Tab-separated table of C-alpha atoms in Angstrom:
chain	number	residue	atom	x	y	z
K	1	UNK	CA	111.777	98.750	122.560
K	2	UNK	CA	110.766	99.725	125.853
K	3	UNK	CA	108.448	101.924	127.037
K	4	UNK	CA	110.452	104.245	129.381
K	5	UNK	CA	112.661	105.397	125.858
K	6	UNK	CA	109.687	104.987	123.727
K	7	UNK	CA	107.999	108.231	125.392
K	8	UNK	CA	110.993	109.909	125.347
K	9	UNK	CA	110.167	114.034	126.093
K	10	UNK	CA	113.523	114.996	124.975
K	11	UNK	CA	113.677	118.444	122.201
K	12	UNK	CA	116.188	119.371	119.968
K	13	UNK	CA	116.299	122.297	122.101
K	14	UNK	CA	115.943	121.793	125.790
K	15	UNK	CA	114.550	124.999	127.651
K	16	UNK	CA	117.068	126.283	129.850
K	17	UNK	CA	113.958	127.312	132.572
K	18	UNK	CA	112.699	123.682	132.748
K	19	UNK	CA	113.343	122.406	134.948
K	20	UNK	CA	112.362	125.181	137.699
K	21	UNK	CA	109.435	126.035	135.467
K	22	UNK	CA	106.195	126.746	137.483
K	23	UNK	CA	104.352	125.197	134.329
K	24	UNK	CA	102.053	121.497	135.320
K	25	UNK	CA	101.859	120.696	132.131
K	26	UNK	CA	103.843	116.910	130.586
K	27	UNK	CA	105.581	118.076	127.977
K	28	UNK	CA	103.254	116.275	125.735
K	29	UNK	CA	100.465	118.658	126.711
K	30	UNK	CA	102.889	122.047	125.958
K	31	UNK	CA	103.064	120.341	122.432
K	32	UNK	CA	98.798	120.164	121.771
K	33	UNK	CA	99.243	124.043	122.109
K	34	UNK	CA	102.100	124.668	120.272
K	35	UNK	CA	100.506	122.693	117.538
K	36	UNK	CA	97.220	124.533	117.546
K	37	UNK	CA	98.425	127.797	117.871
K	38	UNK	CA	100.367	127.624	114.469
K	39	UNK	CA	99.817	129.143	111.328
K	40	UNK	CA	100.233	125.008	110.151
K	41	UNK	CA	98.313	123.783	111.297
K	42	UNK	CA	94.848	126.832	110.819
K	43	UNK	CA	95.961	126.199	107.270
K	44	UNK	CA	94.310	122.431	107.368
K	45	UNK	CA	90.828	124.238	106.801
K	46	UNK	CA	91.347	125.523	103.363
K	47	UNK	CA	92.942	122.122	102.349
K	48	UNK	CA	90.974	119.090	100.400
K	49	UNK	CA	90.220	115.569	102.599
K	50	UNK	CA	88.059	114.107	99.291
K	51	UNK	CA	85.787	117.233	97.723
K	52	UNK	CA	88.573	120.240	96.682
K	53	UNK	CA	86.756	123.692	97.181
K	54	UNK	CA	83.681	122.266	98.135
K	55	UNK	CA	81.013	125.388	99.263
K	56	UNK	CA	78.928	123.112	101.283
K	57	UNK	CA	79.908	123.561	105.254
K	58	UNK	CA	79.185	119.692	106.066
K	59	UNK	CA	81.489	118.000	104.072
K	60	UNK	CA	85.275	117.695	105.696
K	61	UNK	CA	87.982	119.376	105.193
K	62	UNK	CA	92.089	118.351	106.391
K	63	UNK	CA	91.328	119.878	109.815
K	64	UNK	CA	88.036	118.828	110.740
K	65	UNK	CA	90.003	115.291	109.681
K	66	UNK	CA	92.568	115.381	111.692
K	67	UNK	CA	90.743	116.981	114.878
K	68	UNK	CA	88.649	113.412	114.027
K	69	UNK	CA	91.356	111.623	114.013
K	70	UNK	CA	93.086	113.640	116.729
K	71	UNK	CA	89.333	112.346	119.278
K	72	UNK	CA	90.047	108.692	117.787
K	73	UNK	CA	93.909	108.113	118.686
K	74	UNK	CA	93.593	110.095	122.371
K	75	UNK	CA	90.460	107.179	123.171
K	76	UNK	CA	92.540	104.301	121.391
K	77	UNK	CA	95.324	105.290	122.979
K	78	UNK	CA	93.254	105.156	126.136
K	79	UNK	CA	91.256	101.820	125.725
K	80	UNK	CA	94.823	100.396	124.811
K	81	UNK	CA	97.102	102.221	127.645
K	82	UNK	CA	94.455	100.703	129.972
K	83	UNK	CA	94.190	97.362	129.103
K	84	UNK	CA	98.175	97.131	129.346
K	85	UNK	CA	97.670	98.040	133.141
K	86	UNK	CA	94.717	95.755	133.881
K	87	UNK	CA	96.257	92.779	132.526
K	88	UNK	CA	99.841	93.807	133.449
K	89	UNK	CA	101.637	93.319	129.925
K	90	UNK	CA	104.238	95.505	131.361
K	91	UNK	CA	105.792	95.539	134.275
K	92	UNK	CA	107.526	98.644	133.584
K	93	UNK	CA	104.178	100.785	132.050
K	94	UNK	CA	102.601	102.929	134.393
K	95	UNK	CA	99.638	105.174	134.873
K	96	UNK	CA	101.125	108.506	133.915
K	97	UNK	CA	102.535	106.795	130.731
K	98	UNK	CA	98.568	105.757	129.970
K	99	UNK	CA	97.766	109.645	129.680
K	100	UNK	CA	101.369	110.469	127.879
K	101	UNK	CA	99.996	108.547	125.064
K	102	UNK	CA	96.940	109.662	124.894
K	103	UNK	CA	98.204	113.532	125.043
K	104	UNK	CA	101.238	112.044	122.279
K	105	UNK	CA	98.312	110.811	119.838
K	106	UNK	CA	96.156	113.054	120.688
K	107	UNK	CA	98.939	115.984	119.203
K	108	UNK	CA	99.560	113.152	116.426
K	109	UNK	CA	96.673	113.075	115.464
K	110	UNK	CA	96.488	116.867	114.535
K	111	UNK	CA	99.455	117.346	112.552
K	112	UNK	CA	99.813	113.686	110.440
K	113	UNK	CA	98.140	115.306	107.253
K	114	UNK	CA	100.362	118.543	108.026
K	115	UNK	CA	102.874	118.388	105.178
K	116	UNK	CA	100.020	117.356	102.587
K	117	UNK	CA	100.305	119.647	99.646
K	118	UNK	CA	96.974	121.958	98.224
K	119	UNK	CA	94.178	119.714	96.455
K	120	UNK	CA	94.579	116.098	98.643
K	121	UNK	CA	96.118	113.254	97.396
K	122	UNK	CA	95.749	114.017	93.833
K	123	UNK	CA	98.631	117.206	95.203
K	124	UNK	CA	100.885	114.055	96.206
K	125	UNK	CA	100.102	112.602	92.376
K	126	UNK	CA	100.508	115.575	90.837
K	127	UNK	CA	104.420	116.724	91.871
K	128	UNK	CA	105.046	113.544	91.922
K	129	UNK	CA	104.839	112.518	88.205
K	130	UNK	CA	105.401	116.936	87.283
K	131	UNK	CA	109.404	115.665	88.684
K	132	UNK	CA	109.106	112.578	87.216
K	133	UNK	CA	108.489	114.205	83.763
K	134	UNK	CA	111.009	117.388	84.128
K	135	UNK	CA	113.840	115.678	86.137
K	136	UNK	CA	115.333	114.281	83.221
K	137	UNK	CA	115.229	116.912	80.927
K	138	UNK	CA	115.728	119.956	83.777
K	139	UNK	CA	119.311	121.483	82.836
K	140	UNK	CA	121.748	123.534	85.600
K	141	UNK	CA	125.037	125.374	84.295
K	142	UNK	CA	124.696	122.832	81.426
K	143	UNK	CA	124.533	119.760	83.562
K	144	UNK	CA	121.448	117.320	83.323
K	145	UNK	CA	119.964	117.997	86.878
K	146	UNK	CA	119.192	114.215	87.241
K	147	UNK	CA	123.022	113.460	87.005
K	148	UNK	CA	124.114	115.555	88.877
K	149	UNK	CA	121.094	114.451	92.444
K	150	UNK	CA	122.079	111.704	94.166
K	151	UNK	CA	120.195	108.428	93.881
K	152	UNK	CA	118.612	109.271	96.925
K	153	UNK	CA	117.748	113.110	96.239
K	154	UNK	CA	116.370	111.751	93.169
K	155	UNK	CA	113.564	108.682	94.549
K	156	UNK	CA	113.203	111.720	97.684
K	157	UNK	CA	111.594	113.756	94.547
K	158	UNK	CA	110.462	110.703	92.534
K	159	UNK	CA	108.483	109.533	95.383
K	160	UNK	CA	106.918	113.205	97.484
K	161	UNK	CA	105.365	112.128	100.058
K	162	UNK	CA	102.869	114.069	102.183
K	163	UNK	CA	103.817	111.818	105.425
K	164	UNK	CA	107.762	112.711	105.144
K	165	UNK	CA	106.594	116.685	104.368
K	166	UNK	CA	105.277	116.505	107.998
K	167	UNK	CA	108.287	115.778	109.650
K	168	UNK	CA	110.075	118.126	107.995
K	169	UNK	CA	107.525	120.719	108.250
K	170	UNK	CA	107.264	120.439	111.885
K	171	UNK	CA	111.128	120.179	112.815
K	172	UNK	CA	112.255	122.856	110.539
K	173	UNK	CA	110.143	124.537	108.681
K	174	UNK	CA	107.949	126.152	111.014
K	175	UNK	CA	110.486	129.142	112.064
K	176	UNK	CA	109.527	130.642	114.903
K	177	UNK	CA	111.932	130.875	117.244
K	178	UNK	CA	115.028	129.138	115.562
K	179	UNK	CA	115.616	126.413	113.058
K	180	UNK	CA	114.153	123.460	115.075
K	181	UNK	CA	111.122	124.591	114.016
K	182	UNK	CA	108.078	123.713	116.223
K	183	UNK	CA	110.172	121.556	119.058
K	184	UNK	CA	108.006	118.718	119.477
K	185	UNK	CA	108.989	116.272	121.573
K	186	UNK	CA	110.579	113.104	119.734
K	187	UNK	CA	108.539	110.320	120.882
K	188	UNK	CA	105.610	112.612	119.066
K	189	UNK	CA	107.986	112.903	115.910
K	190	UNK	CA	108.285	109.337	116.224
K	191	UNK	CA	105.247	108.703	116.363
K	192	UNK	CA	104.409	110.507	112.960
K	193	UNK	CA	107.127	108.788	110.914
K	194	UNK	CA	104.354	106.175	109.522
K	195	UNK	CA	107.932	104.389	107.053
K	196	UNK	CA	110.865	104.112	109.120
K	197	UNK	CA	112.654	104.281	105.345
K	198	UNK	CA	114.138	106.056	102.642
K	199	UNK	CA	113.293	106.375	99.943
K	200	UNK	CA	115.387	103.981	98.259
K	201	UNK	CA	114.482	101.694	100.897
K	202	UNK	CA	110.899	101.355	100.085
K	203	UNK	CA	110.146	98.123	99.195
K	204	UNK	CA	106.052	97.086	98.470
K	205	UNK	CA	106.319	94.159	98.144
K	206	UNK	CA	108.332	93.445	102.194
K	207	UNK	CA	104.737	92.125	103.474
K	208	UNK	CA	106.240	94.839	106.018
K	209	UNK	CA	103.597	98.385	106.323
K	210	UNK	CA	106.542	99.799	107.179
K	211	UNK	CA	107.817	99.632	104.039
K	212	UNK	CA	105.487	100.949	101.248
K	213	UNK	CA	106.793	104.293	101.425
K	214	UNK	CA	109.428	106.887	102.126
K	215	UNK	CA	109.250	108.224	105.969
K	216	UNK	CA	111.589	110.653	105.547
K	217	UNK	CA	113.377	112.920	103.064
K	218	UNK	CA	117.734	112.707	102.581
K	219	UNK	CA	117.415	116.445	103.938
K	220	UNK	CA	116.343	115.345	106.995
K	221	UNK	CA	117.915	112.371	107.679
K	222	UNK	CA	119.966	113.949	110.797
K	223	UNK	CA	116.630	114.460	113.284
K	224	UNK	CA	114.672	110.811	111.572
K	225	UNK	CA	118.064	109.538	113.478
K	226	UNK	CA	118.561	111.789	116.372
K	227	UNK	CA	114.642	111.136	116.977
K	228	UNK	CA	114.520	107.206	116.598
K	229	UNK	CA	117.595	106.744	118.513
K	230	UNK	CA	116.337	108.659	121.779
K	231	UNK	CA	113.222	106.316	120.979
K	232	UNK	CA	115.048	103.337	121.095
K	233	UNK	CA	112.209	102.791	117.860
K	234	UNK	CA	115.608	102.630	115.643
K	235	UNK	CA	114.091	101.461	112.111
K	236	UNK	CA	111.262	99.908	113.497
K	237	UNK	CA	107.474	101.784	113.804
K	238	UNK	CA	106.955	103.342	117.139
K	239	UNK	CA	104.407	101.683	118.370
K	240	UNK	CA	102.025	104.555	118.712
K	241	UNK	CA	102.335	104.970	114.971
K	242	UNK	CA	100.152	101.617	114.613
K	243	UNK	CA	97.487	103.642	116.517
K	244	UNK	CA	97.911	106.498	114.846
K	245	UNK	CA	97.283	104.842	111.494
K	246	UNK	CA	94.068	102.807	112.719
K	247	UNK	CA	92.894	106.331	114.007
K	248	UNK	CA	93.328	107.650	110.655
K	249	UNK	CA	91.998	104.807	108.364
K	250	UNK	CA	89.024	104.536	110.936
K	251	UNK	CA	88.310	108.370	110.197
K	252	UNK	CA	88.814	108.305	106.453
K	253	UNK	CA	87.004	105.134	105.630
K	254	UNK	CA	84.146	106.074	107.603
K	255	UNK	CA	83.919	109.755	107.174
K	256	UNK	CA	84.242	108.976	103.145
K	257	UNK	CA	81.284	106.855	103.208
K	258	UNK	CA	79.371	110.088	105.799
K	259	UNK	CA	80.491	112.928	103.216
K	260	UNK	CA	79.244	110.724	100.164
K	261	UNK	CA	76.038	110.213	101.119
K	262	UNK	CA	75.641	113.925	101.508
K	263	UNK	CA	77.062	114.645	98.429
K	264	UNK	CA	74.665	112.205	96.814
K	265	UNK	CA	77.306	109.349	95.582
K	266	UNK	CA	76.259	106.812	97.660
K	267	UNK	CA	72.554	105.924	98.820
K	268	UNK	CA	71.002	104.207	101.792
K	269	UNK	CA	70.186	101.288	99.351
K	270	UNK	CA	73.308	101.310	98.097
K	271	UNK	CA	75.365	100.654	101.761
K	272	UNK	CA	71.969	98.127	102.264
K	273	UNK	CA	72.979	96.427	99.161
K	274	UNK	CA	76.546	96.348	99.523
K	275	UNK	CA	76.671	95.352	103.603
K	276	UNK	CA	74.653	91.758	102.471
K	277	UNK	CA	76.925	89.880	101.300
K	278	UNK	CA	79.590	91.441	103.920
K	279	UNK	CA	77.425	90.701	106.480
K	280	UNK	CA	76.969	87.276	105.244
K	281	UNK	CA	80.511	86.479	104.836
K	282	UNK	CA	81.205	87.191	108.459
K	283	UNK	CA	77.824	85.131	110.564
K	284	UNK	CA	80.414	85.089	114.071
K	285	UNK	CA	81.171	88.767	114.071
K	286	UNK	CA	79.833	90.604	116.857
K	287	UNK	CA	78.629	93.378	114.497
K	288	UNK	CA	75.787	93.135	112.608
K	289	UNK	CA	76.626	95.765	110.157
K	290	UNK	CA	73.204	95.149	108.088
K	291	UNK	CA	70.902	94.617	110.545
K	292	UNK	CA	71.869	97.289	113.017
K	293	UNK	CA	71.809	99.536	109.165
K	294	UNK	CA	67.729	98.831	109.139
K	295	UNK	CA	67.289	98.671	113.160
K	296	UNK	CA	68.325	102.005	112.472
K	297	UNK	CA	65.917	103.055	109.513
K	298	UNK	CA	63.288	101.418	111.655
K	299	UNK	CA	63.947	103.334	114.760
K	300	UNK	CA	63.975	106.896	112.253
K	301	UNK	CA	60.646	105.932	111.114
K	302	UNK	CA	59.141	105.279	114.867
K	303	UNK	CA	60.309	108.923	115.590
K	304	UNK	CA	58.922	110.724	112.726
K	305	UNK	CA	62.176	112.034	111.278
K	306	UNK	CA	62.279	113.901	107.940
K	307	UNK	CA	64.698	111.774	106.454
K	308	UNK	CA	64.457	108.048	107.965
K	309	UNK	CA	67.910	107.183	105.184
K	310	UNK	CA	69.734	109.771	106.218
K	311	UNK	CA	69.388	109.102	109.886
K	312	UNK	CA	69.923	105.813	109.639
K	313	UNK	CA	73.453	106.049	107.304
K	314	UNK	CA	74.832	109.266	110.024
K	315	UNK	CA	73.603	107.023	112.867
K	316	UNK	CA	75.344	104.238	111.134
K	317	UNK	CA	78.308	105.539	111.088
K	318	UNK	CA	78.521	106.261	114.203
K	319	UNK	CA	77.930	102.812	115.448
K	320	UNK	CA	80.354	101.784	113.103
K	321	UNK	CA	83.089	103.277	114.757
K	322	UNK	CA	82.547	102.129	118.458
K	323	UNK	CA	82.709	98.761	116.465
K	324	UNK	CA	85.956	99.296	115.013
K	325	UNK	CA	87.615	101.367	117.812
K	326	UNK	CA	87.340	98.022	119.788
K	327	UNK	CA	88.520	95.754	116.687
K	328	UNK	CA	91.593	97.880	116.890
K	329	UNK	CA	92.169	98.308	121.209
K	330	UNK	CA	91.718	93.593	120.071
K	331	UNK	CA	94.715	94.060	117.465
K	332	UNK	CA	97.169	95.704	119.641
K	333	UNK	CA	96.364	94.582	122.704
K	334	UNK	CA	96.459	90.649	121.092
K	335	UNK	CA	99.952	91.351	119.048
K	336	UNK	CA	101.408	93.415	121.545
K	337	UNK	CA	104.432	91.267	121.854
K	338	UNK	CA	105.307	91.556	118.252
K	339	UNK	CA	103.967	95.118	118.099
K	340	UNK	CA	106.954	95.568	120.642
K	341	UNK	CA	109.430	93.301	119.207
K	342	UNK	CA	109.281	95.293	115.617
K	343	UNK	CA	107.719	92.362	114.295
K	344	UNK	CA	104.012	93.427	113.296
K	345	UNK	CA	104.042	93.448	109.674
K	346	UNK	CA	100.549	94.649	109.580
K	347	UNK	CA	97.581	97.429	110.418
K	348	UNK	CA	95.257	96.705	113.910
K	349	UNK	CA	92.541	95.795	111.244
K	350	UNK	CA	94.554	92.791	110.145
K	351	UNK	CA	93.154	89.510	111.257
K	352	UNK	CA	89.697	91.656	113.581
K	353	UNK	CA	86.602	91.193	112.639
K	354	UNK	CA	86.917	94.724	111.458
K	355	UNK	CA	89.324	94.098	109.131
K	356	UNK	CA	86.389	93.578	105.982
K	357	UNK	CA	84.141	96.201	106.958
K	358	UNK	CA	87.067	98.695	106.352
K	359	UNK	CA	88.137	96.782	103.192
K	360	UNK	CA	84.801	97.434	102.066
K	361	UNK	CA	84.197	101.247	103.496
K	362	UNK	CA	87.912	101.775	101.375
K	363	UNK	CA	86.973	100.164	97.957
K	364	UNK	CA	83.525	102.037	98.190
K	365	UNK	CA	84.845	104.833	98.421
K	366	UNK	CA	87.218	104.348	95.902
K	367	UNK	CA	84.047	102.974	93.270
K	368	UNK	CA	82.013	105.262	94.120
K	369	UNK	CA	83.714	108.817	94.777
K	370	UNK	CA	87.243	108.835	94.053
K	371	UNK	CA	86.426	107.178	90.498
K	372	UNK	CA	83.584	109.393	89.785
K	373	UNK	CA	82.955	111.335	86.101
K	374	UNK	CA	82.794	114.594	88.808
K	375	UNK	CA	86.424	113.781	91.165
K	376	UNK	CA	88.148	112.994	87.686
K	377	UNK	CA	87.180	116.669	86.822
K	378	UNK	CA	87.879	118.510	89.467
K	379	UNK	CA	91.682	116.350	89.415
K	380	UNK	CA	91.882	117.564	85.805
K	381	UNK	CA	90.661	121.618	86.560
K	382	UNK	CA	93.495	121.045	89.614
K	383	UNK	CA	96.348	119.774	86.966
K	384	UNK	CA	97.323	122.958	85.430
K	385	UNK	CA	97.280	124.740	88.403
K	386	UNK	CA	99.973	122.231	90.415
K	387	UNK	CA	101.671	121.676	86.690
K	388	UNK	CA	102.392	125.792	86.327
K	389	UNK	CA	103.585	126.029	89.828
K	390	UNK	CA	105.560	123.659	89.994
K	391	UNK	CA	107.497	124.723	86.026
K	392	UNK	CA	107.404	128.595	87.066
K	393	UNK	CA	108.288	128.136	90.512
K	394	UNK	CA	111.250	125.558	89.608
K	395	UNK	CA	113.259	127.816	87.091
K	396	UNK	CA	112.429	130.960	89.596
K	397	UNK	CA	114.498	128.958	92.073
K	398	UNK	CA	116.883	127.074	89.864
K	399	UNK	CA	120.173	129.638	90.323
K	400	UNK	CA	118.538	131.439	93.381
K	401	UNK	CA	121.575	132.236	95.805
K	402	UNK	CA	124.073	131.728	93.158
K	403	UNK	CA	126.256	133.529	91.387
K	404	UNK	CA	124.399	133.565	88.336
K	405	UNK	CA	121.946	136.450	87.690
K	406	UNK	CA	118.632	136.164	87.577
K	407	UNK	CA	116.066	137.605	85.293
K	408	UNK	CA	113.317	140.217	86.667
K	409	UNK	CA	110.220	137.913	86.648
K	410	UNK	CA	112.334	134.492	88.226
K	411	UNK	CA	113.372	137.034	91.075
K	412	UNK	CA	109.744	138.509	91.793
K	413	UNK	CA	108.704	134.888	92.192
K	414	UNK	CA	111.000	133.657	94.180
K	415	UNK	CA	110.120	137.004	96.541
K	416	UNK	CA	106.736	134.924	96.986
K	417	UNK	CA	108.326	131.535	98.730
K	418	UNK	CA	107.997	132.657	102.396
K	419	UNK	CA	110.847	134.128	104.487
K	420	UNK	CA	110.529	130.983	106.830
K	421	UNK	CA	111.296	128.035	104.009
K	422	UNK	CA	114.190	130.280	102.847
K	423	UNK	CA	115.816	130.335	105.948
K	424	UNK	CA	115.376	126.959	106.541
K	425	UNK	CA	116.612	126.787	103.091
K	426	UNK	CA	120.076	128.534	103.632
K	427	UNK	CA	120.239	127.366	107.267
K	428	UNK	CA	120.322	123.761	105.620
K	429	UNK	CA	122.916	124.401	102.639
K	430	UNK	CA	125.139	126.852	104.129
K	431	UNK	CA	128.950	124.588	103.537
K	432	UNK	CA	126.772	122.313	100.708
K	433	UNK	CA	128.252	121.298	97.475
K	434	UNK	CA	126.580	122.636	94.349
K	435	UNK	CA	124.536	118.871	93.798
K	436	UNK	CA	123.104	119.541	97.052
K	437	UNK	CA	122.346	123.311	97.236
K	438	UNK	CA	120.459	122.314	94.337
K	439	UNK	CA	117.914	119.394	95.933
K	440	UNK	CA	117.835	121.922	98.507
K	441	UNK	CA	116.373	124.809	96.234
K	442	UNK	CA	114.218	121.679	94.338
K	443	UNK	CA	112.793	121.011	98.304
K	444	UNK	CA	112.010	124.929	98.830
K	445	UNK	CA	109.567	124.214	95.754
K	446	UNK	CA	107.539	121.311	97.281
K	447	UNK	CA	108.122	122.884	101.005
K	448	UNK	CA	106.268	126.196	99.023
K	449	UNK	CA	104.244	124.358	97.596
K	450	UNK	CA	102.921	122.410	100.209
K	451	UNK	CA	102.298	125.141	102.166
K	452	UNK	CA	99.447	126.459	99.986
K	453	UNK	CA	95.913	126.081	101.085
K	454	UNK	CA	93.481	125.286	97.835
K	455	UNK	CA	92.311	129.116	97.519
K	456	UNK	CA	95.650	130.290	97.684
K	457	UNK	CA	97.247	127.973	94.892
K	458	UNK	CA	94.043	128.736	92.949
K	459	UNK	CA	94.438	132.056	93.465
K	460	UNK	CA	97.903	132.046	92.576
K	461	UNK	CA	97.761	130.347	89.647
K	462	UNK	CA	95.366	133.176	88.528
K	463	UNK	CA	96.754	135.859	89.199
K	464	UNK	CA	100.287	134.856	87.455
K	465	UNK	CA	98.688	133.836	84.986
K	466	UNK	CA	96.788	137.285	84.157
K	467	UNK	CA	93.323	135.497	84.965
K	468	UNK	CA	92.157	138.352	88.340
């Protein structure tokens, strides 16, 4: 792979005014303004990161998380770009490419979670499980739906994925000017494709991180091929995807600990206890996590702060992030040739001093937060919302856009779905077979559900069931 093609600024719809425009922004800077001005981006302010419908103004939402990933991604891009220039790792790499990388990663951070449904990762699981339960008994004109759909169509639904939905949303569903969605640059689109495989190519046992999940739906294969052919990445991960993933992992693993501390799931003393064996097992690490935490606690005492534990934990998060940024930078630059060849199979923290710390932070979040009674109760309360919405919406769209008559309620339910999504469906379904149209109508439901905020999903569920 070569940077000249990897940083492709092509778009699906090219502007006829591009060459004579007085706008001095690069194409990637223009992407940034397209994103932050979109309704889809604004909706992230009311979507769950960890704690759904939380009343605290401190706890992160998908929006604040995405802003953090954007900032970290840009910083990593600057560090790595400067390293490539300084050590002449690639003779064709220019200072402008360094700037382009930073802008692309800044944008990619903003949209990497834009396709996620309400209620965080639990929402993804709930949608997958709904299709697993209901596809075998769903019938269309007397035929079983799962027998009508091709293998890849079924696997798309059974492996529903927020990452694939993000590509779909920004390329087709954000219907503003035309069917090309936000019409973002190919380099940016390729960067957000974390898993360049289809739902039938998922292989969690391959040992290659790119095969863990699907990166695109069958319905969006054409845009996937256009993008990856233009950048030259093909079925490999785009090099910037590794950096985006590192920024995402770094952001949420450190933020989850901070949010968990604020919510009372983790205390200063729990963090101290968890860090002790990690520090003992990694005596060569330049970052001494336990020593740093205790040092910050003592500093807080010396400053006379009202809560030295809080002072220590929050400042420790900042210190840990700085250390982990350097680890991710080293992970990319030390594996530069393999990344550019498409043969590097791991994340950027693999084999660095930061790997064990990242593992511990993720494990702590799972044990103290995600497996807690409080989170389980929230998820149990969210489950009927998503299941009921899926029940009613799938029933309503089953015979939408067919010659079969719809009953009164189904017509009204279909009317709730955004015209943007229905326009996208009609454009995609034109000239397609009955089976393909059924598949696209089922995607129409997931498109609509994924576009919902947490509050809207809850409110619509209550309104449709006469609860308010």
